[in-house]
Amino acid sequence: ERLGEVLRTLPASAQDAGHPMLALLAPMLAALGGDNGEAVAALDRVAAHPDPWVRAARKLGTGHLAMNSGNIEAGGDDLAEAYELFERLGDRFGMVVSLSGLAEVAMAHGKPADAVRWLEEASDLAIDDVAANWAHTIGMPLGWARAAAGDITGGRAEIEAAVRVAERTGNLDHAARGYVHLGELARAAGDLGAARTMLDRAAEIVAARPRRPDLVFEAATAYTKLGCLAEQEGDLDAAAGWHRQALDLLASSSVLLTQSNQTLATVVEGAAALAAARDDHARAAQLLGLAHSLQGFRNEMSLEVIRVEAATTLGEAEFEAAYASGRLLGQPDALALSF
């Protein structure tokens, strides 16, 4: 209750004070506390702030929050506006963060070549003594986008280089994410042995640090991908156990829950693949619809989506009807899934 009082009273006083960072404290606290609605409301309260940097940062925040809630179009519009505002101000770091978000939007739209273009620009800005550490961080999504655009060898090499830097510098969330990406590339190529090596390494990183909040989403992703791998190997009980562990982690986490929708959708896609492996194809299609509802798009680049659609025994109309029923579900339904 006390935090709520602070969040309600701070924005007005912060805006009156005119300090840019103070003006953004309330929305940051709300987001960190998992209150997406209050974060948006707090950002709206500084929409007319006299400092143009605050207005640019607000658009950056509303863009990411919109994307997480599944509103990809609104998120993309806000991020594009944030980029333009930061560009006008000459704030290249703000431009880098905006470009990274725009790349996520491009991937959601199934346009990895556009994502590569945005991320290459972001990398160029970061390397130019703006935020050198971001240049290495950007290598992870850039390699992933490059692979999705068809340059698998180049993309893999870029991810591998980014992982090496992440491990050396202690950015273990990025290292774990990179190993998951490498595992996904191996699974897509049919090399389940290599995929296990990569995913086991990701799990090793996160399991050794269970209390680090920045690793929650990487852990859930690694666990659910290990579930997908076990399912491909024919061990459906182990697959269910991994997916359950991923879901339990997200359901019990009170840290940054507003940022978990994309990760939750990944777990739901894994559950869909497991349902298909159990020959429950209507349930699999429904779960893909739920994943769509969570992340705001039909993830045609997801290996699980591809596998479920290829394996289905449903006719097109029956599949789409089940899929549409999943679109009516939301986060509470996802968090309540059983395996």
PDB file of C-alpha atoms in Angstrom, residues 31-270:
ATOM      1  CA  ALA A  31       7.435  -1.829 -14.031  1.00  0.00           C
ATOM      2  CA  LEU A  32       9.915  -3.391 -11.600  1.00  0.00           C
ATOM      3  CA  GLY A  33       7.019  -4.214  -9.291  1.00  0.00           C
ATOM      4  CA  GLY A  34       5.140  -5.981 -12.070  1.00  0.00           C
ATOM      5  CA  ASP A  35       2.311  -3.429 -12.324  1.00  0.00           C
ATOM      6  CA  ASN A  36       2.020  -2.913 -16.079  1.00  0.00           C
ATOM      7  CA  GLY A  37      -1.098  -0.754 -15.784  1.00  0.00           C
ATOM      8  CA  GLU A  38       0.480   1.631 -13.296  1.00  0.00           C
ATOM      9  CA  ALA A  39       3.659   1.804 -15.367  1.00  0.00           C
ATOM     10  CA  VAL A  40       1.665   2.928 -18.412  1.00  0.00           C
ATOM     11  CA  ALA A  41      -0.360   5.386 -16.329  1.00  0.00           C
ATOM     12  CA  ALA A  42       2.809   6.850 -14.804  1.00  0.00           C
ATOM     13  CA  LEU A  43       4.337   7.254 -18.245  1.00  0.00           C
ATOM     14  CA  ASP A  44       1.181   8.976 -19.461  1.00  0.00           C
ATOM     15  CA  ARG A  45       1.481  11.448 -16.598  1.00  0.00           C
ATOM     16  CA  VAL A  46       4.824  12.683 -17.943  1.00  0.00           C
ATOM     17  CA  ALA A  47       3.667  12.896 -21.582  1.00  0.00           C
ATOM     18  CA  ALA A  48       3.863  16.706 -21.499  1.00  0.00           C
ATOM     19  CA  HIS A  49       7.100  16.925 -19.524  1.00  0.00           C
ATOM     20  CA  PRO A  50       9.114  19.994 -20.603  1.00  0.00           C
ATOM     21  CA  ASP A  51      12.294  17.979 -21.109  1.00  0.00           C
ATOM     22  CA  PRO A  52      12.348  16.423 -24.620  1.00  0.00           C
ATOM     23  CA  TRP A  53      14.565  13.579 -23.364  1.00  0.00           C
ATOM     24  CA  VAL A  54      11.830  12.526 -20.921  1.00  0.00           C
ATOM     25  CA  ARG A  55       9.297  12.538 -23.744  1.00  0.00           C
ATOM     26  CA  ALA A  56      11.604  10.354 -25.849  1.00  0.00           C
ATOM     27  CA  ALA A  57      12.232   7.956 -22.962  1.00  0.00           C
ATOM     28  CA  ARG A  58       8.483   7.785 -22.355  1.00  0.00           C
ATOM     29  CA  LYS A  59       7.900   6.584 -25.909  1.00  0.00           C
ATOM     30  CA  LEU A  60      10.630   4.006 -25.459  1.00  0.00           C
ATOM     31  CA  GLY A  61       8.908   2.736 -22.322  1.00  0.00           C
ATOM     32  CA  THR A  62       5.387   2.662 -23.758  1.00  0.00           C
ATOM     33  CA  GLY A  63       6.724   0.902 -26.851  1.00  0.00           C
ATOM     34  CA  HIS A  64       8.244  -1.956 -24.880  1.00  0.00           C
ATOM     35  CA  LEU A  65       5.213  -2.259 -22.586  1.00  0.00           C
ATOM     36  CA  ALA A  66       2.878  -2.388 -25.590  1.00  0.00           C
ATOM     37  CA  MET A  67       4.957  -5.108 -27.213  1.00  0.00           C
ATOM     38  CA  ASN A  68       4.891  -7.179 -24.058  1.00  0.00           C
ATOM     39  CA  SER A  69       1.114  -6.935 -23.827  1.00  0.00           C
ATOM     40  CA  GLY A  70       0.832  -8.295 -27.360  1.00  0.00           C
ATOM     41  CA  ASN A  71       0.192  -4.987 -29.127  1.00  0.00           C
ATOM     42  CA  ILE A  72       3.007  -5.214 -31.647  1.00  0.00           C
ATOM     43  CA  GLU A  73       1.742  -2.454 -33.933  1.00  0.00           C
ATOM     44  CA  ALA A  74       1.432   0.147 -31.177  1.00  0.00           C
ATOM     45  CA  GLY A  75       4.778  -0.916 -29.777  1.00  0.00           C
ATOM     46  CA  GLY A  76       6.440  -0.519 -33.153  1.00  0.00           C
ATOM     47  CA  ASP A  77       4.918   2.928 -33.650  1.00  0.00           C
ATOM     48  CA  ASP A  78       6.113   4.135 -30.244  1.00  0.00           C
ATOM     49  CA  LEU A  79       9.607   2.731 -30.717  1.00  0.00           C
ATOM     50  CA  ALA A  80       9.897   4.383 -34.129  1.00  0.00           C
ATOM     51  CA  GLU A  81       8.858   7.692 -32.579  1.00  0.00           C
ATOM     52  CA  ALA A  82      11.341   7.185 -29.726  1.00  0.00           C
ATOM     53  CA  TYR A  83      14.117   6.629 -32.270  1.00  0.00           C
ATOM     54  CA  GLU A  84      13.245   9.851 -34.103  1.00  0.00           C
ATOM     55  CA  LEU A  85      13.132  11.836 -30.868  1.00  0.00           C
ATOM     56  CA  PHE A  86      16.454  10.472 -29.633  1.00  0.00           C
ATOM     57  CA  GLU A  87      17.983  11.108 -33.057  1.00  0.00           C
ATOM     58  CA  ARG A  88      16.880  14.743 -32.873  1.00  0.00           C
ATOM     59  CA  LEU A  89      18.495  15.034 -29.459  1.00  0.00           C
ATOM     60  CA  GLY A  90      21.689  13.353 -30.609  1.00  0.00           C
ATOM     61  CA  ASP A  91      21.251  10.677 -27.928  1.00  0.00           C
ATOM     62  CA  ARG A  92      22.846   7.705 -29.638  1.00  0.00           C
ATOM     63  CA  PHE A  93      22.381   5.391 -26.659  1.00  0.00           C
ATOM     64  CA  GLY A  94      18.631   6.029 -26.807  1.00  0.00           C
ATOM     65  CA  MET A  95      18.785   5.341 -30.523  1.00  0.00           C
ATOM     66  CA  VAL A  96      20.549   2.014 -29.885  1.00  0.00           C
ATOM     67  CA  VAL A  97      17.873   0.847 -27.450  1.00  0.00           C
ATOM     68  CA  SER A  98      15.086   1.999 -29.786  1.00  0.00           C
ATOM     69  CA  LEU A  99      16.653   0.188 -32.747  1.00  0.00           C
ATOM     70  CA  SER A 100      16.942  -3.009 -30.709  1.00  0.00           C
ATOM     71  CA  GLY A 101      13.217  -2.808 -29.995  1.00  0.00           C
ATOM     72  CA  LEU A 102      12.404  -2.131 -33.650  1.00  0.00           C
ATOM     73  CA  ALA A 103      14.381  -5.257 -34.546  1.00  0.00           C
ATOM     74  CA  GLU A 104      12.134  -7.270 -32.217  1.00  0.00           C
ATOM     75  CA  VAL A 105       9.109  -5.852 -34.015  1.00  0.00           C
ATOM     76  CA  ALA A 106      10.601  -6.832 -37.376  1.00  0.00           C
ATOM     77  CA  MET A 107      11.202 -10.388 -36.146  1.00  0.00           C
ATOM     78  CA  ALA A 108       7.611 -10.548 -34.910  1.00  0.00           C
ATOM     79  CA  HIS A 109       6.466  -9.557 -38.404  1.00  0.00           C
ATOM     80  CA  GLY A 110       8.612 -12.307 -39.917  1.00  0.00           C
ATOM     81  CA  LYS A 111      11.044  -9.825 -41.483  1.00  0.00           C
ATOM     82  CA  PRO A 112      14.481 -10.850 -40.202  1.00  0.00           C
ATOM     83  CA  ALA A 113      16.288  -8.922 -42.955  1.00  0.00           C
ATOM     84  CA  ASP A 114      14.784  -5.708 -41.549  1.00  0.00           C
ATOM     85  CA  ALA A 115      15.860  -6.778 -38.063  1.00  0.00           C
ATOM     86  CA  VAL A 116      19.410  -7.275 -39.353  1.00  0.00           C
ATOM     87  CA  ARG A 117      19.356  -3.765 -40.805  1.00  0.00           C
ATOM     88  CA  TRP A 118      18.151  -2.176 -37.539  1.00  0.00           C
ATOM     89  CA  LEU A 119      20.651  -4.126 -35.443  1.00  0.00           C
ATOM     90  CA  GLU A 120      23.583  -3.374 -37.730  1.00  0.00           C
ATOM     91  CA  GLU A 121      22.820   0.319 -37.337  1.00  0.00           C
ATOM     92  CA  ALA A 122      22.552  -0.120 -33.570  1.00  0.00           C
ATOM     93  CA  SER A 123      25.852  -1.985 -33.492  1.00  0.00           C
ATOM     94  CA  ASP A 124      27.575   0.754 -35.492  1.00  0.00           C
ATOM     95  CA  LEU A 125      26.300   3.365 -33.040  1.00  0.00           C
ATOM     96  CA  ALA A 126      27.345   1.322 -30.021  1.00  0.00           C
ATOM     97  CA  ILE A 127      30.830   0.613 -31.326  1.00  0.00           C
ATOM     98  CA  ASP A 128      31.384   4.308 -31.921  1.00  0.00           C
ATOM     99  CA  ASP A 129      32.309   4.818 -28.228  1.00  0.00           C
ATOM    100  CA  VAL A 130      28.673   5.241 -27.209  1.00  0.00           C
ATOM    101  CA  ALA A 131      28.188   1.980 -25.335  1.00  0.00           C
ATOM    102  CA  ALA A 132      30.841  -0.514 -26.292  1.00  0.00           C
ATOM    103  CA  ASN A 133      29.341  -3.271 -24.137  1.00  0.00           C
ATOM    104  CA  TRP A 134      26.117  -2.950 -26.123  1.00  0.00           C
ATOM    105  CA  ALA A 135      28.014  -3.765 -29.304  1.00  0.00           C
ATOM    106  CA  HIS A 136      28.680  -7.236 -27.899  1.00  0.00           C
ATOM    107  CA  THR A 137      25.171  -7.560 -26.483  1.00  0.00           C
ATOM    108  CA  ILE A 138      23.663  -6.679 -29.866  1.00  0.00           C
ATOM    109  CA  GLY A 139      25.692  -9.477 -31.442  1.00  0.00           C
ATOM    110  CA  MET A 140      23.304 -11.985 -29.885  1.00  0.00           C
ATOM    111  CA  PRO A 141      20.030 -10.819 -31.513  1.00  0.00           C
ATOM    112  CA  LEU A 142      21.936  -9.771 -34.632  1.00  0.00           C
ATOM    113  CA  GLY A 143      23.328 -13.282 -35.096  1.00  0.00           C
ATOM    114  CA  TRP A 144      19.873 -14.755 -34.480  1.00  0.00           C
ATOM    115  CA  ALA A 145      18.272 -12.409 -37.007  1.00  0.00           C
ATOM    116  CA  ARG A 146      21.043 -13.054 -39.522  1.00  0.00           C
ATOM    117  CA  ALA A 147      20.485 -16.815 -39.233  1.00  0.00           C
ATOM    118  CA  ALA A 148      16.722 -16.342 -39.610  1.00  0.00           C
ATOM    119  CA  ALA A 149      17.363 -14.284 -42.743  1.00  0.00           C
ATOM    120  CA  GLY A 150      19.269 -17.201 -44.284  1.00  0.00           C
ATOM    121  CA  ASP A 151      22.902 -16.655 -43.270  1.00  0.00           C
ATOM    122  CA  ILE A 152      23.048 -19.515 -40.782  1.00  0.00           C
ATOM    123  CA  THR A 153      26.834 -19.832 -40.764  1.00  0.00           C
ATOM    124  CA  GLY A 154      27.383 -16.114 -40.247  1.00  0.00           C
ATOM    125  CA  GLY A 155      24.629 -15.889 -37.661  1.00  0.00           C
ATOM    126  CA  ARG A 156      26.009 -18.805 -35.662  1.00  0.00           C
ATOM    127  CA  ALA A 157      29.501 -17.315 -35.689  1.00  0.00           C
ATOM    128  CA  GLU A 158      28.162 -13.985 -34.466  1.00  0.00           C
ATOM    129  CA  ILE A 159      26.255 -15.630 -31.616  1.00  0.00           C
ATOM    130  CA  GLU A 160      29.291 -17.711 -30.645  1.00  0.00           C
ATOM    131  CA  ALA A 161      31.461 -14.591 -30.500  1.00  0.00           C
ATOM    132  CA  ALA A 162      28.867 -12.781 -28.384  1.00  0.00           C
ATOM    133  CA  VAL A 163      28.645 -15.743 -25.992  1.00  0.00           C
ATOM    134  CA  ARG A 164      32.405 -15.760 -25.493  1.00  0.00           C
ATOM    135  CA  VAL A 165      32.371 -12.075 -24.578  1.00  0.00           C
ATOM    136  CA  ALA A 166      29.325 -12.493 -22.327  1.00  0.00           C
ATOM    137  CA  GLU A 167      30.958 -15.291 -20.342  1.00  0.00           C
ATOM    138  CA  ARG A 168      34.238 -13.404 -20.060  1.00  0.00           C
ATOM    139  CA  THR A 169      32.527 -10.237 -18.798  1.00  0.00           C
ATOM    140  CA  GLY A 170      30.035 -11.961 -16.503  1.00  0.00           C
ATOM    141  CA  ASN A 171      26.903 -11.123 -18.525  1.00  0.00           C
ATOM    142  CA  LEU A 172      25.514 -14.549 -17.805  1.00  0.00           C
ATOM    143  CA  ASP A 173      21.937 -13.817 -18.847  1.00  0.00           C
ATOM    144  CA  HIS A 174      23.226 -13.028 -22.332  1.00  0.00           C
ATOM    145  CA  ALA A 175      25.498 -16.069 -22.287  1.00  0.00           C
ATOM    146  CA  ALA A 176      22.589 -18.353 -21.396  1.00  0.00           C
ATOM    147  CA  ARG A 177      20.448 -16.777 -24.119  1.00  0.00           C
ATOM    148  CA  GLY A 178      23.222 -17.307 -26.638  1.00  0.00           C
ATOM    149  CA  TYR A 179      23.549 -20.986 -25.785  1.00  0.00           C
ATOM    150  CA  VAL A 180      19.781 -21.363 -26.217  1.00  0.00           C
ATOM    151  CA  HIS A 181      20.022 -19.700 -29.632  1.00  0.00           C
ATOM    152  CA  LEU A 182      22.836 -22.069 -30.609  1.00  0.00           C
ATOM    153  CA  GLY A 183      20.764 -24.996 -29.381  1.00  0.00           C
ATOM    154  CA  GLU A 184      17.842 -23.837 -31.497  1.00  0.00           C
ATOM    155  CA  LEU A 185      20.034 -23.628 -34.589  1.00  0.00           C
ATOM    156  CA  ALA A 186      21.257 -27.177 -33.913  1.00  0.00           C
ATOM    157  CA  ARG A 187      17.698 -28.463 -33.450  1.00  0.00           C
ATOM    158  CA  ALA A 188      16.613 -26.796 -36.675  1.00  0.00           C
ATOM    159  CA  ALA A 189      19.484 -28.557 -38.447  1.00  0.00           C
ATOM    160  CA  GLY A 190      18.442 -31.907 -36.940  1.00  0.00           C
ATOM    161  CA  ASP A 191      21.558 -32.202 -34.757  1.00  0.00           C
ATOM    162  CA  LEU A 192      19.944 -33.100 -31.431  1.00  0.00           C
ATOM    163  CA  GLY A 193      23.290 -34.045 -29.879  1.00  0.00           C
ATOM    164  CA  ALA A 194      24.739 -30.591 -30.454  1.00  0.00           C
ATOM    165  CA  ALA A 195      21.485 -29.056 -29.279  1.00  0.00           C
ATOM    166  CA  ARG A 196      21.742 -30.945 -25.988  1.00  0.00           C
ATOM    167  CA  THR A 197      25.298 -29.724 -25.445  1.00  0.00           C
ATOM    168  CA  MET A 198      24.237 -26.112 -25.948  1.00  0.00           C
ATOM    169  CA  LEU A 199      21.032 -26.322 -23.895  1.00  0.00           C
ATOM    170  CA  ASP A 200      22.730 -28.187 -21.061  1.00  0.00           C
ATOM    171  CA  ARG A 201      25.277 -25.371 -20.878  1.00  0.00           C
ATOM    172  CA  ALA A 202      22.505 -22.779 -20.716  1.00  0.00           C
ATOM    173  CA  ALA A 203      20.802 -24.746 -17.944  1.00  0.00           C
ATOM    174  CA  GLU A 204      24.099 -25.066 -16.083  1.00  0.00           C
ATOM    175  CA  ILE A 205      24.559 -21.294 -16.099  1.00  0.00           C
ATOM    176  CA  VAL A 206      21.096 -20.502 -14.749  1.00  0.00           C
ATOM    177  CA  ALA A 207      20.811 -23.400 -12.285  1.00  0.00           C
ATOM    178  CA  ALA A 208      23.938 -22.303 -10.442  1.00  0.00           C
ATOM    179  CA  ARG A 209      22.393 -18.881  -9.757  1.00  0.00           C
ATOM    180  CA  PRO A 210      18.736 -19.476  -8.869  1.00  0.00           C
ATOM    181  CA  ARG A 211      18.312 -16.184  -7.002  1.00  0.00           C
ATOM    182  CA  ARG A 212      19.437 -13.852  -9.740  1.00  0.00           C
ATOM    183  CA  PRO A 213      16.307 -12.090 -11.048  1.00  0.00           C
ATOM    184  CA  ASP A 214      17.940 -11.281 -14.379  1.00  0.00           C
ATOM    185  CA  LEU A 215      18.210 -15.009 -15.098  1.00  0.00           C
ATOM    186  CA  VAL A 216      14.567 -15.962 -14.488  1.00  0.00           C
ATOM    187  CA  PHE A 217      13.461 -15.627 -18.089  1.00  0.00           C
ATOM    188  CA  GLU A 218      16.614 -17.156 -19.487  1.00  0.00           C
ATOM    189  CA  ALA A 219      16.138 -20.118 -17.135  1.00  0.00           C
ATOM    190  CA  ALA A 220      12.513 -20.604 -18.165  1.00  0.00           C
ATOM    191  CA  THR A 221      13.490 -20.483 -21.834  1.00  0.00           C
ATOM    192  CA  ALA A 222      16.346 -22.958 -21.366  1.00  0.00           C
ATOM    193  CA  TYR A 223      14.121 -25.363 -19.426  1.00  0.00           C
ATOM    194  CA  THR A 224      11.280 -25.298 -21.928  1.00  0.00           C
ATOM    195  CA  LYS A 225      13.689 -25.818 -24.840  1.00  0.00           C
ATOM    196  CA  LEU A 226      15.148 -28.809 -22.984  1.00  0.00           C
ATOM    197  CA  GLY A 227      11.549 -30.008 -22.779  1.00  0.00           C
ATOM    198  CA  CYS A 228      11.185 -29.646 -26.534  1.00  0.00           C
ATOM    199  CA  LEU A 229      14.420 -31.555 -27.043  1.00  0.00           C
ATOM    200  CA  ALA A 230      13.300 -34.377 -24.729  1.00  0.00           C
ATOM    201  CA  GLU A 231      10.013 -34.565 -26.629  1.00  0.00           C
ATOM    202  CA  GLN A 232      11.884 -34.839 -29.932  1.00  0.00           C
ATOM    203  CA  GLU A 233      13.978 -37.607 -28.405  1.00  0.00           C
ATOM    204  CA  GLY A 234      10.792 -39.450 -27.456  1.00  0.00           C
ATOM    205  CA  ASP A 235      10.854 -38.949 -23.671  1.00  0.00           C
ATOM    206  CA  LEU A 236       7.488 -37.260 -23.188  1.00  0.00           C
ATOM    207  CA  ASP A 237       7.534 -37.568 -19.401  1.00  0.00           C
ATOM    208  CA  ALA A 238      10.863 -35.739 -19.194  1.00  0.00           C
ATOM    209  CA  ALA A 239       9.530 -33.152 -21.635  1.00  0.00           C
ATOM    210  CA  ALA A 240       6.526 -32.499 -19.414  1.00  0.00           C
ATOM    211  CA  GLY A 241       8.819 -32.136 -16.407  1.00  0.00           C
ATOM    212  CA  TRP A 242      10.987 -29.511 -18.098  1.00  0.00           C
ATOM    213  CA  HIS A 243       7.973 -27.498 -19.312  1.00  0.00           C
ATOM    214  CA  ARG A 244       6.430 -27.666 -15.835  1.00  0.00           C
ATOM    215  CA  GLN A 245       9.667 -26.421 -14.297  1.00  0.00           C
ATOM    216  CA  ALA A 246       9.755 -23.492 -16.722  1.00  0.00           C
ATOM    217  CA  LEU A 247       6.140 -22.583 -16.051  1.00  0.00           C
ATOM    218  CA  ASP A 248       6.530 -22.885 -12.271  1.00  0.00           C
ATOM    219  CA  LEU A 249       9.477 -20.517 -12.440  1.00  0.00           C
ATOM    220  CA  LEU A 250       7.442 -17.875 -14.276  1.00  0.00           C
ATOM    221  CA  ALA A 251       4.367 -18.365 -12.111  1.00  0.00           C
ATOM    222  CA  SER A 252       6.344 -17.931  -8.886  1.00  0.00           C
ATOM    223  CA  SER A 253       8.432 -14.974 -10.022  1.00  0.00           C
ATOM    224  CA  SER A 254       7.369 -11.566  -8.764  1.00  0.00           C
ATOM    225  CA  VAL A 255      10.274  -9.845 -10.468  1.00  0.00           C
ATOM    226  CA  LEU A 256       9.594  -7.995 -13.711  1.00  0.00           C
ATOM    227  CA  LEU A 257       6.505 -10.086 -14.438  1.00  0.00           C
ATOM    228  CA  THR A 258       5.398  -7.495 -16.983  1.00  0.00           C
ATOM    229  CA  GLN A 259       8.311  -8.583 -19.148  1.00  0.00           C
ATOM    230  CA  SER A 260       7.483 -12.282 -19.117  1.00  0.00           C
ATOM    231  CA  ASN A 261       4.800 -12.546 -21.803  1.00  0.00           C
ATOM    232  CA  GLN A 262       7.222 -13.361 -24.594  1.00  0.00           C
ATOM    233  CA  THR A 263       8.936 -16.029 -22.484  1.00  0.00           C
ATOM    234  CA  LEU A 264       5.583 -17.397 -21.379  1.00  0.00           C
ATOM    235  CA  ALA A 265       4.532 -17.678 -25.021  1.00  0.00           C
ATOM    236  CA  THR A 266       7.689 -19.704 -25.708  1.00  0.00           C
ATOM    237  CA  VAL A 267       6.723 -22.146 -22.952  1.00  0.00           C
ATOM    238  CA  VAL A 268       3.197 -22.411 -24.355  1.00  0.00           C
ATOM    239  CA  GLU A 269       4.587 -23.199 -27.811  1.00  0.00           C
ATOM    240  CA  GLY A 270       6.627 -25.986 -26.206  1.00  0.00           C
TER     241      GLY A 270
END
